[in-house]
Short mmCIF file of C-alpha atoms in Angstrom, two decimals:
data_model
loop_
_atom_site.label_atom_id
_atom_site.label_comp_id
_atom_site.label_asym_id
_atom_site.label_seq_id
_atom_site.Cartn_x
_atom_site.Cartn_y
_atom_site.Cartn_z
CA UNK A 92 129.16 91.02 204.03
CA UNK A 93 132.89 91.07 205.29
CA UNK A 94 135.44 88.50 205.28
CA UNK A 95 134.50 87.21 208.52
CA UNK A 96 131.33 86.91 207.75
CA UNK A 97 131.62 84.78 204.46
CA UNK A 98 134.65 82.91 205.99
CA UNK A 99 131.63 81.73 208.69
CA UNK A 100 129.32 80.72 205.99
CA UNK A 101 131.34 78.53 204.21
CA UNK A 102 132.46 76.94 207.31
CA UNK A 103 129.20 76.27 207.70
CA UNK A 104 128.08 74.93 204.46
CA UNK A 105 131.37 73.00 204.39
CA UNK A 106 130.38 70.88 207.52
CA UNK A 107 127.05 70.25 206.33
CA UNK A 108 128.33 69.42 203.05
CA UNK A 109 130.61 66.68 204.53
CA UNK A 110 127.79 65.77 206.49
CA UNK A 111 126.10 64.98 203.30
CA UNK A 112 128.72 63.47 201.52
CA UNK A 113 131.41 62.03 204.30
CA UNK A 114 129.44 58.34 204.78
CA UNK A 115 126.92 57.68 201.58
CA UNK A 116 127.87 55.34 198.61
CA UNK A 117 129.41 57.73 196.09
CA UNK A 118 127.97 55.84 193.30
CA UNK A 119 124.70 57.11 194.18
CA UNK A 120 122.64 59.52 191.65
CA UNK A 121 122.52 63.69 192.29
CA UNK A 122 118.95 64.48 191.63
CA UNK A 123 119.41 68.14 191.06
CA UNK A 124 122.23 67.48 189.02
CA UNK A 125 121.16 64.32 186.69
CA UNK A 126 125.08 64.09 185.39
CA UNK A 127 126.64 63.50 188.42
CA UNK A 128 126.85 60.61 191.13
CA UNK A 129 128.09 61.88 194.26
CA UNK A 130 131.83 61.21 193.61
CA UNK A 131 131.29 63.29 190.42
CA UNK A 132 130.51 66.78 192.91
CA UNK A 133 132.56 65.83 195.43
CA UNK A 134 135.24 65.66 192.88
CA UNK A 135 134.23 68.75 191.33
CA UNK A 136 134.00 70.72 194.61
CA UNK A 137 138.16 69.29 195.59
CA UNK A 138 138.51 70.76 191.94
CA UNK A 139 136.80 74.52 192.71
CA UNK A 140 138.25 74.76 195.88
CA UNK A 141 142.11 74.28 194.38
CA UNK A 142 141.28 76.68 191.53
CA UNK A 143 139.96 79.36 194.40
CA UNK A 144 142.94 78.82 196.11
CA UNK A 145 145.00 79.90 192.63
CA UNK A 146 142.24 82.85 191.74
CA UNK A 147 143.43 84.16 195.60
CA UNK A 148 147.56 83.70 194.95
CA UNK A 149 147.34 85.83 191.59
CA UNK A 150 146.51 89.15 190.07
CA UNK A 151 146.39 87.37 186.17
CA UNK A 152 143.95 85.50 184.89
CA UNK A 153 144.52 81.64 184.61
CA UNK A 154 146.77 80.28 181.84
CA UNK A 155 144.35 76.84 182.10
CA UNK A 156 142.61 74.22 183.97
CA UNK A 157 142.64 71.72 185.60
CA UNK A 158 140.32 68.65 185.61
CA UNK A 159 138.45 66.98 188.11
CA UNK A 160 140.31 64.21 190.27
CA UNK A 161 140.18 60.49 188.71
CA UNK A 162 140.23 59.20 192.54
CA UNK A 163 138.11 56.00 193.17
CA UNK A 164 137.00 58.16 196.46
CA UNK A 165 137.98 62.11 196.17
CA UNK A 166 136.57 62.46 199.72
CA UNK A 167 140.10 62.71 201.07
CA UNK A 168 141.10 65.22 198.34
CA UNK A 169 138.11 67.23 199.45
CA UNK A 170 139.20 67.28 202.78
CA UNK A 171 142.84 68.22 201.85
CA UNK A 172 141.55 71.39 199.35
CA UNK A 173 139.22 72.24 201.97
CA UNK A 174 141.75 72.92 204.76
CA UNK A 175 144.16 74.42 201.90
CA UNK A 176 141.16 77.12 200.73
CA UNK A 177 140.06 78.15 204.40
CA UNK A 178 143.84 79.02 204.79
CA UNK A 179 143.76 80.97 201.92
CA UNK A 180 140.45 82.99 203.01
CA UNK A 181 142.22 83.38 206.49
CA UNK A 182 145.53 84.87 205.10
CA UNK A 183 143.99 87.30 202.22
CA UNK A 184 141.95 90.97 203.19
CA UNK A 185 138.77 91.07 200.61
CA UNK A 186 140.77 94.08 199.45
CA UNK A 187 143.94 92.28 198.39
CA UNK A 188 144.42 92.22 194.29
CA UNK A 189 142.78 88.82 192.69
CA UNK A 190 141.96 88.61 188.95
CA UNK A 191 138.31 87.49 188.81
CA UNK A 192 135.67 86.50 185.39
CA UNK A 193 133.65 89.64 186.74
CA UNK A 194 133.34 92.98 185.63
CA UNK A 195 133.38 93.73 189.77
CA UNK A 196 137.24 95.06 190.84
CA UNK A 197 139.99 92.57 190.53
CA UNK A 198 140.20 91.90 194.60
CA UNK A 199 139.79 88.74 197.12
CA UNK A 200 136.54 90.16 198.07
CA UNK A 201 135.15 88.00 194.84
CA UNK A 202 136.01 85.12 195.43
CA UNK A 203 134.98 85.03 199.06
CA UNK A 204 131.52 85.48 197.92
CA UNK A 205 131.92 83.10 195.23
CA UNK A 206 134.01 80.34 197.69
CA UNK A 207 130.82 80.34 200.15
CA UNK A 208 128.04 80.44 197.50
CA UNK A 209 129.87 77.31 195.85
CA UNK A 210 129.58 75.63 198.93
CA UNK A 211 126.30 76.41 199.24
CA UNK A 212 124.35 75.28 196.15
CA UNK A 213 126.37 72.33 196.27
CA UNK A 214 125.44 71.20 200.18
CA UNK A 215 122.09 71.50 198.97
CA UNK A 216 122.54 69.41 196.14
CA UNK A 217 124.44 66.77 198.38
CA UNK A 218 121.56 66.87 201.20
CA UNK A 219 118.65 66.04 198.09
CA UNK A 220 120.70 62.61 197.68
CA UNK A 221 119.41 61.47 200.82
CA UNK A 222 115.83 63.73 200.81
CA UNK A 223 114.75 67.11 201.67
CA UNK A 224 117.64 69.51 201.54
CA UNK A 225 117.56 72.39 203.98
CA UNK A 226 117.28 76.25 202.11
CA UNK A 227 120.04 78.57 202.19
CA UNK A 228 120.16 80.51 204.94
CA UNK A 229 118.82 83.96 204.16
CA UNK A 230 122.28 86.36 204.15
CA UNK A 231 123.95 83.97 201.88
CA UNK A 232 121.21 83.30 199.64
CA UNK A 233 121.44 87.13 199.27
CA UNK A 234 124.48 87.48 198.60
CA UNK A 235 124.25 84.69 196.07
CA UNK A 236 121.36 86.76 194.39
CA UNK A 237 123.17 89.87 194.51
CA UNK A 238 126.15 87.78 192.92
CA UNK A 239 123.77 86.44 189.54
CA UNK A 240 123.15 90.17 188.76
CA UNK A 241 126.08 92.51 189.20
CA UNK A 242 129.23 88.99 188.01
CA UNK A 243 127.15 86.14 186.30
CA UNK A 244 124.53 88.26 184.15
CA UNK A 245 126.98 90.76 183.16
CA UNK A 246 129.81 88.45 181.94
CA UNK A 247 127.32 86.45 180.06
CA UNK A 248 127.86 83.06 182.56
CA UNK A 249 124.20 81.84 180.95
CA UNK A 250 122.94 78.40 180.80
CA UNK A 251 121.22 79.40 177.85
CA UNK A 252 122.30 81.67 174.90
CA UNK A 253 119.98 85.41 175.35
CA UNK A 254 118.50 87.46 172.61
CA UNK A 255 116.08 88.39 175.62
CA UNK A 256 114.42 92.02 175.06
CA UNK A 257 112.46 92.94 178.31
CA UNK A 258 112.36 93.83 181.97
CA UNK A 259 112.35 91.82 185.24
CA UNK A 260 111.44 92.69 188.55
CA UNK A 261 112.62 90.12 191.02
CA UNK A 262 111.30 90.36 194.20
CA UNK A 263 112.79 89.03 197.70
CA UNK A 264 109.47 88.34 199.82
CA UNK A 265 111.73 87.87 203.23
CA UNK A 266 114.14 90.83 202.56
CA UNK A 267 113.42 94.27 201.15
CA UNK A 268 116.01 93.27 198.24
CA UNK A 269 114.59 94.28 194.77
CA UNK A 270 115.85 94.50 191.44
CA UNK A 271 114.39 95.54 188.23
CA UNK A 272 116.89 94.31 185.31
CA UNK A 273 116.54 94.28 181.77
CA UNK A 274 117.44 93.10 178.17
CA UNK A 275 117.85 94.46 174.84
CA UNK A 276 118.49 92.18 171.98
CA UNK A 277 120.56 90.13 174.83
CA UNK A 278 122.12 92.71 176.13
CA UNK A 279 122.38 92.79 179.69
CA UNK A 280 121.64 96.14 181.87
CA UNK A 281 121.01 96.22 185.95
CA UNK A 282 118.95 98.51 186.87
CA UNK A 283 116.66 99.30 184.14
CA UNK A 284 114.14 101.92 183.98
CA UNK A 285 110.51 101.38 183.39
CA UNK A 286 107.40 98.93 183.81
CA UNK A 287 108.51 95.31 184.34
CA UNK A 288 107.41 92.63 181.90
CA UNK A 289 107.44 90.15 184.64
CA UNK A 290 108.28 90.05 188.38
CA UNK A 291 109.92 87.28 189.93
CA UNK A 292 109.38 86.34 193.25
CA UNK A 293 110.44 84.43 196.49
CA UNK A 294 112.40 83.74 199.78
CA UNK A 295 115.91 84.72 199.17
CA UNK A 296 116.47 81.10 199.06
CA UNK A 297 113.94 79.84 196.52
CA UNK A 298 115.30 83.03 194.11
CA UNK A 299 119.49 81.44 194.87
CA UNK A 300 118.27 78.13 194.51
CA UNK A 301 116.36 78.87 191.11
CA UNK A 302 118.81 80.77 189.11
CA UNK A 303 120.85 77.80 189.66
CA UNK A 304 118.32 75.50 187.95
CA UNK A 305 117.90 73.75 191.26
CA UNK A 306 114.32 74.26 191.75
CA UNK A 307 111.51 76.24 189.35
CA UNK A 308 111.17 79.80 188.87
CA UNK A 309 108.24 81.22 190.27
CA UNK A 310 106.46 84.04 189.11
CA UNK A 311 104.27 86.52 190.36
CA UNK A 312 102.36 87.43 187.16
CA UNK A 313 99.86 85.37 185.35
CA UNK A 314 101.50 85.27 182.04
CA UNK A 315 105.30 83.91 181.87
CA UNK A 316 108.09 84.85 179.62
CA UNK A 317 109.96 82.36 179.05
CA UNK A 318 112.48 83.85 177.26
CA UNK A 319 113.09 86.51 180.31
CA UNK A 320 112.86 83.45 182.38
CA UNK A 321 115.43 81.33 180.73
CA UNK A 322 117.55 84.78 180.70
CA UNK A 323 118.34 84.24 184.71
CA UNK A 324 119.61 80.94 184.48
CA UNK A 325 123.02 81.09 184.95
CA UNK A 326 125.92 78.13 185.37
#
């Protein structure tokens, strides 16, 4: 996908996101993430948007972080790194130099990807505080797929430590995506050779939302690993 294409998406998932977020009492409980009240991600989101906005300005890495905003109601500082991160995606080329946590090239094209599958797990965890969130739409759920294998897996950005040995197949069932990855003694490699030990399956959607802990892993064979399961779960 190019820039103009993930610049569109996360317009997108940005307006549904406020949507979500812009009227409901912030004091009421994320589901998906148990944590949080709904001032805790908006505040979280003003936060990732402002460090984007850094990630695009510089070739080095980060010297440290910043916290999330003590605001009563960080809906305003939303709004404000919002408009200050579209401007960024708008004046950088996906080719510019941008230091990035992945073993991908140092360039903006990262953190597009990253900006506008942000946005995206995060509407749909603002859209389950009032019911039934809608999926990802498909392109961006496979880029967000794509995104878990060749920056999160790699750099070892796991919700739970690996000493994982096996292979995965993981299936998209609405795209002809495929991957077949594997483990050895937690060592991550894409693209591994042989049988699978278990194949993962689903819409691109369902796979997105499921790395992300957001809804179960489903797989295809009788007999789960767990420990190859709990080896895509990445945060």
């Amino acid at each position: 996908m190019d820039k103009i294409g993930y610049l569109e998406w996360w317009r997108t998932e940005y307006r549904r996101l406020w949507t979500a977020v812009s009227d409901v009492d912030l004091s009421r409980p994320v589901p998906s993430c148990p944590e949080w009240n709904v001032r805790d991600l908006v505040a979280h989101l003003e936060m990732v948007m402002d460090r984007y906005v850094l990630r695009l300005r510089s070739p080095l890495p980060p010297e440290g972080q910043s916290p999330p905003s003590d605001a009563a109601d960080p809906r305003p500082g939303l709004e404000r790194a919002a408009a200050e991160l579209a401007a960024a995606l708008i004046r950088h080329d996906v080719g510019d130099v941008a230091w990035s946590w992945s073993p991908l090239p140092d360039t903006a094209w990262f953190w597009f990807r990253r900006a506008a599958c942000e946005i995206a797990i995060h509407r749909w965890d603002a859209q389950k505080v009032e019911g039934t969130p809608e999926p990802v739409d498909r392109p961006l759920a496979l880029a967000g797929v794509a995104e878990v294998f060749d920056s999160f897996l790699p750099a070892g950005r796991l919700m739970f430590p690996q000493a994982a040995n096996g292979r995965i197949r993981v299936s998209v069932v609405d795209s002809a995506a495929e991957w077949l990855i594997g483990w050895d003694q937690g060592q991550y490699a894409m693209d591994a050779g042989g049988e699978p030990d278990v194949t993962v399956g689903g819409s691109a959607s369902d796979l997105f939302l499921a790395f992300w802990g957001r809804i179960p892993m489903t797989t295809v064979d009788p007999i789960e690993r767990l420990d190859l399961l709990n080896a895509l779960r990445i945060r």
